[in-house]
XYZ file of C-alpha atoms in Angstrom:
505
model
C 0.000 0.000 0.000
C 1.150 3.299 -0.423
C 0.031 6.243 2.066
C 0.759 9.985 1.319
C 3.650 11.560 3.977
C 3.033 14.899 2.004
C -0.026 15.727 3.552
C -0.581 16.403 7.032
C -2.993 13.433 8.074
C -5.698 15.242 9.248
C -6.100 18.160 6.263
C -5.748 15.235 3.404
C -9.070 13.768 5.331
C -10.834 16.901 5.440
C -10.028 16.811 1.948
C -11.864 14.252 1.342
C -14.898 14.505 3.222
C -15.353 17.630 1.292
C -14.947 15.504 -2.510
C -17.261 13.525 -1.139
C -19.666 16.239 0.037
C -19.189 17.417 -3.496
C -19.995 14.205 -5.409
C -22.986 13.863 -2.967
C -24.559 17.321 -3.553
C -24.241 16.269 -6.992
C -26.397 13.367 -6.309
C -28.859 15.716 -4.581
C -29.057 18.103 -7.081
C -30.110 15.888 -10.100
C -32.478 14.063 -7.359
C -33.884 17.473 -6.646
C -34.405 17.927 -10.173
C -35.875 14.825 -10.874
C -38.310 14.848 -7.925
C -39.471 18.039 -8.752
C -37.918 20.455 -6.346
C -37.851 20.598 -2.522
C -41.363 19.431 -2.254
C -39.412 15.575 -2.925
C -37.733 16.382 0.052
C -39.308 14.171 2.923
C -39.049 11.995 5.670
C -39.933 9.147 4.100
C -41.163 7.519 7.326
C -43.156 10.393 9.057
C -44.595 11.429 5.677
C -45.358 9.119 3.409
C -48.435 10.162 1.387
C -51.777 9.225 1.388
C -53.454 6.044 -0.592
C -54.840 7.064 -3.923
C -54.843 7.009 -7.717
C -52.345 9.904 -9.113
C -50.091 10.013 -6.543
C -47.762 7.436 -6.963
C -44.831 8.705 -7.393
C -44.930 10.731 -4.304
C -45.602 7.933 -2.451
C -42.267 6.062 -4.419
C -40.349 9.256 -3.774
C -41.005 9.313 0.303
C -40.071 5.941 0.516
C -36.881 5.783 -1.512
C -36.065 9.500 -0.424
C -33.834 10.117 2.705
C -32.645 13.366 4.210
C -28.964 13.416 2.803
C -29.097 17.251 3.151
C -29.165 17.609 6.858
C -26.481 15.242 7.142
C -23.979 17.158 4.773
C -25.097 20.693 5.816
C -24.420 19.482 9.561
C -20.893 17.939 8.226
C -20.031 21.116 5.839
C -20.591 23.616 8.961
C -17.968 21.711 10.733
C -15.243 21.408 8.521
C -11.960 23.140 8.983
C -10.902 25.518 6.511
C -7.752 24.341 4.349
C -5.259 25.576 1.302
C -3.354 22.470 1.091
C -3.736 20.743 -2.037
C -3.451 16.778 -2.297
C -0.932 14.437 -3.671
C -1.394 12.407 -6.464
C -0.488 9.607 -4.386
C -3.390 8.116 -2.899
C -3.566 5.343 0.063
C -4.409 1.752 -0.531
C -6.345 0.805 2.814
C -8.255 4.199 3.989
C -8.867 6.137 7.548
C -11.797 8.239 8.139
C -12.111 11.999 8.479
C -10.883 13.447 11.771
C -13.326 15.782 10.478
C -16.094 13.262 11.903
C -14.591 13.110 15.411
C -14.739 16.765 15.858
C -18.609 16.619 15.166
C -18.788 13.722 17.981
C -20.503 11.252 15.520
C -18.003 8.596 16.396
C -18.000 9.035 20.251
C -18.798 5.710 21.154
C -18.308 3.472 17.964
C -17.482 0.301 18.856
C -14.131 -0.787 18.598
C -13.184 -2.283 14.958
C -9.510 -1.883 14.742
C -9.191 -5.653 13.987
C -11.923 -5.577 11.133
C -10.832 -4.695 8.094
C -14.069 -3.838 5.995
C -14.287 -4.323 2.276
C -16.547 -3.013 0.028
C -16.801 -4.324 -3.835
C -18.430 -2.011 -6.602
C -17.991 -1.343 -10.328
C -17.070 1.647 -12.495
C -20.265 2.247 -14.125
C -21.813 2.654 -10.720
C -19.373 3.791 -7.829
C -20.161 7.488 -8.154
C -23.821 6.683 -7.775
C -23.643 3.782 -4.538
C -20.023 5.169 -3.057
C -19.942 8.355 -2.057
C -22.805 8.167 0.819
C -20.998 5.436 2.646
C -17.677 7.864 3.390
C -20.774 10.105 5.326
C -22.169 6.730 7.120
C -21.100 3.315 7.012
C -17.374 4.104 6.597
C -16.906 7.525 8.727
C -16.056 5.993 11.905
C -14.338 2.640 11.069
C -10.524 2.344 11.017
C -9.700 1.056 8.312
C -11.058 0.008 4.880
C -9.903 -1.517 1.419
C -12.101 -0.354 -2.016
C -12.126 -2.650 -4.903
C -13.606 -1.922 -8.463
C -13.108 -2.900 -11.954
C -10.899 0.255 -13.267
C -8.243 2.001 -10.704
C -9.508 5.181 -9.848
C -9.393 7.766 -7.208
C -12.847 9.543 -5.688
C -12.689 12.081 -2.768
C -9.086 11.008 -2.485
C -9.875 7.632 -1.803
C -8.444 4.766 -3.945
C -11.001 2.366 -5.658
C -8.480 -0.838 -6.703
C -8.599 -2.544 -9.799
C -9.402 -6.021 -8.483
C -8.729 -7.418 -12.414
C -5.677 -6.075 -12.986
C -3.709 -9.095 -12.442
C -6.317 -11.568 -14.698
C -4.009 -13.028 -16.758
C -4.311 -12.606 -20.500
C -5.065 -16.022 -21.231
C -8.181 -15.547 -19.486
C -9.331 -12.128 -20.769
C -8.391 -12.981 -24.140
C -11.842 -13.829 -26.296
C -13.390 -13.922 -23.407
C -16.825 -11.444 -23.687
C -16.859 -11.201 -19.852
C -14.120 -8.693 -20.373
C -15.309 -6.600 -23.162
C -16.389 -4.226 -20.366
C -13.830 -4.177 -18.938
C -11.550 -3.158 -21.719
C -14.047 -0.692 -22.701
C -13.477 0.687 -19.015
C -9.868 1.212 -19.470
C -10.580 2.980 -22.685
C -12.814 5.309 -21.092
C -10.391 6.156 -17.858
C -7.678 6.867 -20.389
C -10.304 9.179 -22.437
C -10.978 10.815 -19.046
C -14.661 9.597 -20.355
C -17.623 8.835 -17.767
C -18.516 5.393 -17.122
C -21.542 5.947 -15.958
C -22.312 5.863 -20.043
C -21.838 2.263 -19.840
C -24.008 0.660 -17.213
C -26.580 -0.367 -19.124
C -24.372 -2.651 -21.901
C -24.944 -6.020 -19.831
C -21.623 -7.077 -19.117
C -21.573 -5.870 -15.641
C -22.811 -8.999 -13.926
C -20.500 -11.202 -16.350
C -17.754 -9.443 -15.433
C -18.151 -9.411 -11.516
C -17.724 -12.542 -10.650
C -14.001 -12.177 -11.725
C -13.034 -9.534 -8.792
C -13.818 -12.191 -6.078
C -10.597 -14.700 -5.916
C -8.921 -11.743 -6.847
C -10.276 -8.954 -4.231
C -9.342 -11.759 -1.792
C -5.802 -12.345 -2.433
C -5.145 -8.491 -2.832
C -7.099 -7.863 0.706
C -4.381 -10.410 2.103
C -1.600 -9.127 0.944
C -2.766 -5.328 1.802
C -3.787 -6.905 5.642
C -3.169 -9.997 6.562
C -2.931 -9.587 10.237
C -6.627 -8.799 10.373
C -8.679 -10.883 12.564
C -11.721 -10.490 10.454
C -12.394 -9.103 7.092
C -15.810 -8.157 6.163
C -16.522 -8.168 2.285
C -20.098 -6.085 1.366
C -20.925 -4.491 -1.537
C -22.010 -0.759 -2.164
C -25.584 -1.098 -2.117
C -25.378 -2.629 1.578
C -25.953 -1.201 4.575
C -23.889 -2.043 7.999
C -24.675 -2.057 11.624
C -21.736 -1.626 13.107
C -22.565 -2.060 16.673
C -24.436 -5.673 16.099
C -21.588 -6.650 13.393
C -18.952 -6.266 16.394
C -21.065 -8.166 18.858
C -21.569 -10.826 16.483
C -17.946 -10.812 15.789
C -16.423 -10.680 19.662
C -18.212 -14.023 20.274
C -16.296 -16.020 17.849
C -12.664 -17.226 17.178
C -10.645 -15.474 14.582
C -8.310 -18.058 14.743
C -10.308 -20.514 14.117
C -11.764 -21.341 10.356
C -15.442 -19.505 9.942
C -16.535 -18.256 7.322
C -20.337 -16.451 8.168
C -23.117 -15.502 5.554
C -26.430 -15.751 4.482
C -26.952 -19.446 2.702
C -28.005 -19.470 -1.296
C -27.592 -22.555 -3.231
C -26.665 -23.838 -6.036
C -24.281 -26.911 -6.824
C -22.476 -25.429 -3.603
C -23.578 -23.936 -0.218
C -22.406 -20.357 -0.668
C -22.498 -16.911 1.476
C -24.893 -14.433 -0.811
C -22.283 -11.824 -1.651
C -24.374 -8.827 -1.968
C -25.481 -9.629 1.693
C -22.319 -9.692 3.126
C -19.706 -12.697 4.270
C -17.809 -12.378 7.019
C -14.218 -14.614 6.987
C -11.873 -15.143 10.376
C -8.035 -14.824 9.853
C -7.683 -18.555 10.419
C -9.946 -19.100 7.280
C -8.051 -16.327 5.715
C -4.598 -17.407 6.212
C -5.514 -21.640 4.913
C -7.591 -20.813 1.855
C -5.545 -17.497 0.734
C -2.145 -17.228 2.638
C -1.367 -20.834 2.248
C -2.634 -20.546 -1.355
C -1.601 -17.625 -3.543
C -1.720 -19.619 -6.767
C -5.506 -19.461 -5.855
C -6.481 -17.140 -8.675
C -4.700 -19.032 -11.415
C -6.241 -21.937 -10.186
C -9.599 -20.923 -10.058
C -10.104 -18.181 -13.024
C -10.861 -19.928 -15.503
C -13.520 -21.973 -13.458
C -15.289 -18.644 -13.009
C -16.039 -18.476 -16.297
C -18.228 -21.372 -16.404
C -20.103 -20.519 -13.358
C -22.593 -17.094 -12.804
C -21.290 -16.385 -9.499
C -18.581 -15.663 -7.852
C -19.119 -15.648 -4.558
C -19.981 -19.068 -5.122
C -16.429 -19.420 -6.396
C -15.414 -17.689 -2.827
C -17.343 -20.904 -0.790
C -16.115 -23.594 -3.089
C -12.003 -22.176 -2.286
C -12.983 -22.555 0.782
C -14.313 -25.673 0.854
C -11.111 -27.177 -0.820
C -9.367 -26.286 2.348
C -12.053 -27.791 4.351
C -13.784 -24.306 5.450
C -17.884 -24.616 5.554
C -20.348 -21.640 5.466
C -22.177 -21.180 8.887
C -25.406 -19.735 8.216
C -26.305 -16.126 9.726
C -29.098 -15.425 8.204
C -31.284 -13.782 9.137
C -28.761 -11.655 10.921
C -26.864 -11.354 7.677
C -29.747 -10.366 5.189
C -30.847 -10.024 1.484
C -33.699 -7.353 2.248
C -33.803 -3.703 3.162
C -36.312 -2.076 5.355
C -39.447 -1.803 2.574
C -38.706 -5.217 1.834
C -38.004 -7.289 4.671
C -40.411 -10.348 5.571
C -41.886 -8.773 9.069
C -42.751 -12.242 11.598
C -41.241 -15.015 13.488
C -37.743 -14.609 11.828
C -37.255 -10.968 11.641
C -38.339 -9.684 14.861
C -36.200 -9.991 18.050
C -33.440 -10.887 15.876
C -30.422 -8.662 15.855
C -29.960 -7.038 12.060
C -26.165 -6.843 11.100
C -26.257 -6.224 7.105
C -29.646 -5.420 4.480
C -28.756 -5.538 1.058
C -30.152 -3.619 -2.478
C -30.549 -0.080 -0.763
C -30.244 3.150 -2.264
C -28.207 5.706 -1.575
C -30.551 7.238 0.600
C -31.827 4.083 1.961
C -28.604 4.042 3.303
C -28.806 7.282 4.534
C -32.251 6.814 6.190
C -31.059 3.874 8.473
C -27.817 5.620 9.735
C -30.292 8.350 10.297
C -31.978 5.962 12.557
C -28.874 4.953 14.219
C -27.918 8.039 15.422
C -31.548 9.018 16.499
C -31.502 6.088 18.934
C -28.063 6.865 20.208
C -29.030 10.221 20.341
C -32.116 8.826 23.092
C -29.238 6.969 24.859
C -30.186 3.380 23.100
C -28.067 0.585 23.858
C -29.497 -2.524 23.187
C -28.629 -4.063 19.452
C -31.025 -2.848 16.594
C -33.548 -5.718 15.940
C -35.590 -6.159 13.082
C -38.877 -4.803 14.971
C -36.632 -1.495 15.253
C -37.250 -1.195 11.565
C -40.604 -2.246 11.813
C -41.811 0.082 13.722
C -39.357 3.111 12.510
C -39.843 2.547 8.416
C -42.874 0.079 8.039
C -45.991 0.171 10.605
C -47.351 4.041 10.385
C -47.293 3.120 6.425
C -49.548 -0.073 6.118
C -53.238 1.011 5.196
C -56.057 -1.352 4.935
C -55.399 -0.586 0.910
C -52.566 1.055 -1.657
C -53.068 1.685 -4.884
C -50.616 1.243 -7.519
C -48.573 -0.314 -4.960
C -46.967 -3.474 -4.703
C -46.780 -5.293 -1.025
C -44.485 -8.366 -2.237
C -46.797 -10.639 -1.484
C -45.954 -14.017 -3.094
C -45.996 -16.867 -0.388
C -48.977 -18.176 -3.070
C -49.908 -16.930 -6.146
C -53.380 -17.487 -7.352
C -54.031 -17.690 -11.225
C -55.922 -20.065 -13.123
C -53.178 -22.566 -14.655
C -52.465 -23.061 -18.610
C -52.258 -25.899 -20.496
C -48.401 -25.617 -20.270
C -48.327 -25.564 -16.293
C -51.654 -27.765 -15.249
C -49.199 -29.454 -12.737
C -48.691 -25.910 -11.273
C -48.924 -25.918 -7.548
C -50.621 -23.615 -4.862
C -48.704 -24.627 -1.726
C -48.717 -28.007 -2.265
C -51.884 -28.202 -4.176
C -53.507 -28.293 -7.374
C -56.075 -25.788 -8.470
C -58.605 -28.419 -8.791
C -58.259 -29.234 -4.972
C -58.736 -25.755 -3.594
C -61.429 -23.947 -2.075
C -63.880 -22.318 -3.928
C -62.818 -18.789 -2.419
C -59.145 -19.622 -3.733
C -60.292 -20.282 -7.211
C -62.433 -17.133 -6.910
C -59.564 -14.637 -5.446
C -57.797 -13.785 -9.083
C -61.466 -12.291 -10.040
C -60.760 -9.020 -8.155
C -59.306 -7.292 -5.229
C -62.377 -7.921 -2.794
C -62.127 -11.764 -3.720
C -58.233 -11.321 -3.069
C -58.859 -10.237 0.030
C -61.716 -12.898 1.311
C -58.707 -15.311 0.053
C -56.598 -13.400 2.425
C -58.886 -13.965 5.279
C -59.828 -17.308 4.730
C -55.972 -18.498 5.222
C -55.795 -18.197 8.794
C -51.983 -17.387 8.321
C -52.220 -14.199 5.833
C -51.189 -11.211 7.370
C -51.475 -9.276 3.666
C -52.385 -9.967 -0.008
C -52.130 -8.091 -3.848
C -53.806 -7.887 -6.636
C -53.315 -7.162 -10.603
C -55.217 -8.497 -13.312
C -55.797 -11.765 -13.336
C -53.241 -13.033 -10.478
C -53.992 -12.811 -6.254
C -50.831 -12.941 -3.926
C -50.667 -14.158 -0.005
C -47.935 -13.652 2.169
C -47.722 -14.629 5.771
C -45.214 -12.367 6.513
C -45.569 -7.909 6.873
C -44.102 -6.328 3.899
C -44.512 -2.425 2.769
C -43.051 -3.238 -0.643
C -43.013 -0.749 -3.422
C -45.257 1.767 -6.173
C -45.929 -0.472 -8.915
C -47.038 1.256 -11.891
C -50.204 -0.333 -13.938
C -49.426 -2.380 -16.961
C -51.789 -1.571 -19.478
C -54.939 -1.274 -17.665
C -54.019 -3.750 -14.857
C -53.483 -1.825 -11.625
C -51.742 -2.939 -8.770
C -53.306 -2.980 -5.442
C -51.790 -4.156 -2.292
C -53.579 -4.493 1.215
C -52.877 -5.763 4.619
C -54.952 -7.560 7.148
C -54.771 -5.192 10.507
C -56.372 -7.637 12.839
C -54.371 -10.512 12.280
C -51.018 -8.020 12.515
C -52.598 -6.157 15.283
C -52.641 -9.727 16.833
C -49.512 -10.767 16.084
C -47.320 -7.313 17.259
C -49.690 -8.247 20.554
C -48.127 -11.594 20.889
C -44.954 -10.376 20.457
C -44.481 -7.784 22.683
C -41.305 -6.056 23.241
C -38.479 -7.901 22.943
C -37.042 -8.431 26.010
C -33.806 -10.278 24.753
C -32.416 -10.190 21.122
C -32.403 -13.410 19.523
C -29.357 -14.772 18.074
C -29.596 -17.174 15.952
C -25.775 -18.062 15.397
């Protein structure tokens, strides 16, 4: 790694809190624009509009909107003044912004000097995903290690080209990497990549960075006790990530993640995986020929975090299963009930830039009121989701998909309803596809549904709480979404408070 002695420490940081502030007002500004002006500008929990034809995308914008804005104006009016300019040189594993101390944001952050956090992103979308994370998830932590797909430098920090060691045999006639030469064509054209996220090779060309973000994280730290790979569309709980962490042996093998299948048991890599330095050290240490090894395996597989479990399995290292701790979902999304309740959240994955925003905003309003205990998934609940379930939504849709009801085809006559054909169900089942109301009575007559959609010819069940999404009609098919209060009501009654988190691991 290389670190900057030209700079004093503590101006080179400022330095690049205030890029970032600048690549973030950016953000805000063409946000602004699109939403309309400041009236875009709300809570999205406190305000979120009323149900109704013609005002959808208000209701999208509170939800997906966060309040970026007070959080840089607060961070702007506390930054020291400086004329120093910045080194081309730029360093390898980051430090945050002394600038963030001085505001008292990181009094009492837990203690991560032995977790090195990694974040994986691409070119074509780092400016949009990045820059809030220096402002939240990264401000307080000690260290940190960026990888992308093209070497680059934003707000001083230095995004590493986790390809740049593929070997040509590899990239040669090989359409995964036509991206990725067009990328190196466009840094050298001082051209904006941004202009090429929608080709399609993004996904093909992701799976390479894993083996090799892995061995470069190594090398750059390998007296780490834990390293903590997420992606930048995932948000962190720091607190609940350390007390997850402080139970276990880093010198023992583990390797932690949420569980997704497919010819291997493998840690979901936009969720977040979690490796000790024992596990470190046998698959990657021991190993450094792993890369060569495995490359060209990657290209015949879609994933490669999957590629990430099965190096780990040749040296005897199994995933442990964290979910729901470790997690796929973000607040609008998450399955509400018996498994995401008094269970402590560490990561949420697929969130927006001010998604992100919104639930650090929640973190430091309950440390603010002097919380403690670990933030659980009915935190959330009740924070993002339960003032925002109506007994209906329009043009909305509540994700609910535990059964689908639609009459089968003559292709899929074998389709199944839980278990069932549509011959053997109820006559209300058959019925619910006809309309809303008949959704609903379907709703009501499983004594499980907590909520239920509707659009066109096709009902949905869930038996989980879910605020979902706007959903705009399709053709003349509207979505409509509604929840079942008494069964809810009766449920959060049940429940109670949570008078112990529940870990699972």
């Amino acid at each position: 790694m290389s670190i900057s002695s030209l700079i004093p420490s503590s101006s080179r940081r400022d330095v690049v809190i205030i890029a970032t502030l600048i690549c973030l007002l950016t953000i805000i500004i063409s946000f602004r624009s699109f939403f309309g002006g400041p009236s875009g500008w709300r809570n999205p929990i406190e305000d979120l509009p009323s149900v109704g034809s013609g005002n959808t995308a208000a209701q999208e914008n509170a939800i997906t909107s966060s309040i970026l804005a007070e959080s840089i104006s607060n961070t702007i009016s506390n930054l020291p003044s400086t004329t120093e300019t910045v080194s081309s040189e730029t360093q390898s594993i980051a430090t945050p912004s002394s600038a963030s101390a001085a505001q008292g944001l990181c009094d009492g952050f837990p203690d991560t000097k032995d977790i090195l956090v990694v974040v994986k992103t691409g070119a074509t979308e780092a400016y949009d995903k990045l820059p809030i994370h220096f402002l939240t998830t990264l401000l307080c932590v000690d260290e940190y290690l960026l990888f992308s797909d093209m070497d680059q430098v934003m707000a001083g920090q230095h995004l590493i080209d986790s390809l740049d060691q593929v070997s040509e045999d590899i990239m040669q006639d090989n359409a995964d990497f036509d991206l990725y030469r067009q990328l190196q064509q466009y840094k050298k054209l001082r051209e904006d990549p941004r202009e090429l996220k929608d080709g399609g090779n993004g996904w093909n060309l992701d799976k390479y960075k894993f083996l090799h973000m892995l061995l470069k994280t190594y090398r750059a730290k390998p007296n780490a006790l834990w390293y903590v790979f997420i992606e930048a569309d995932t948000a962190l709980i720091w607190e609940n990530l350390v007390e997850f962490l402080h139970k276990r042996d880093p010198k023992k093998p583990h390797y932690f993640g949420s569980p997704t299948y497919l010819n291997i048991e493998f840690a979901h890599g936009g969720s977040g995986y979690f490796i000790s330095q024992a596990a470190m050290k046998k698959a990657v240490g021991e190993h450094p020929e792993i890369a060569d090894k495995y490359d060209k395996k990657v290209s015949e597989i879609c994933c490669g975090d999957a590629m990430v479990a099965q190096v780990l399995l040749d040296v005897d290292i199994t995933l442990t299963k964290s979910w729901p701790h470790i997690n796929g979902e973000k607040p609008s999304t998450l399955p509400y009930g018996e498994n995401h309740w008094c269970q402590p959240v560490i990561t949420m994955h697929h969130l927006t830039a001010q998604e992100v925003s919104a639930v650090w905003n929640f973190e430091q309003e309950r440390k603010a009121k002097g919380i403690k205990e670990p933030l659980l998934f009915v935190d959330l609940f009740r924070h993002f989701v339960n003032s925002n379930l109506l007994p209906e939504r329009t043009d909305w849709d509540n994700l609910s998909d535990d059964i689908t009801y639609d009459p089968p085809t003559d292709t899929d006559s074998e389709q199944s309803y839980n278990g069932r054909t549509w011959a053997e169900l109820g006559d209300v089942e058959r019925a619910s596809p006809d309309s809303f109301e008949n959704c609903k009575k379907a709703c009501e007559a499983d004594g499980e549904c907590m909520q239920f959609r509707h659009w066109e010819k096709h009902c949905g069940i869930s038996r989980s709480i879910r605020l979902g999404k706007s959903k705009q009609p399709e053709g003349d098919a509207k979505w409509r979404s509604g929840w079942n209060f008494a069964r809810i009501g009766k449920f959060k009654a049940e429940k109670g408070n949570c008078t112990e988190p529940v870990w699972v691991v």
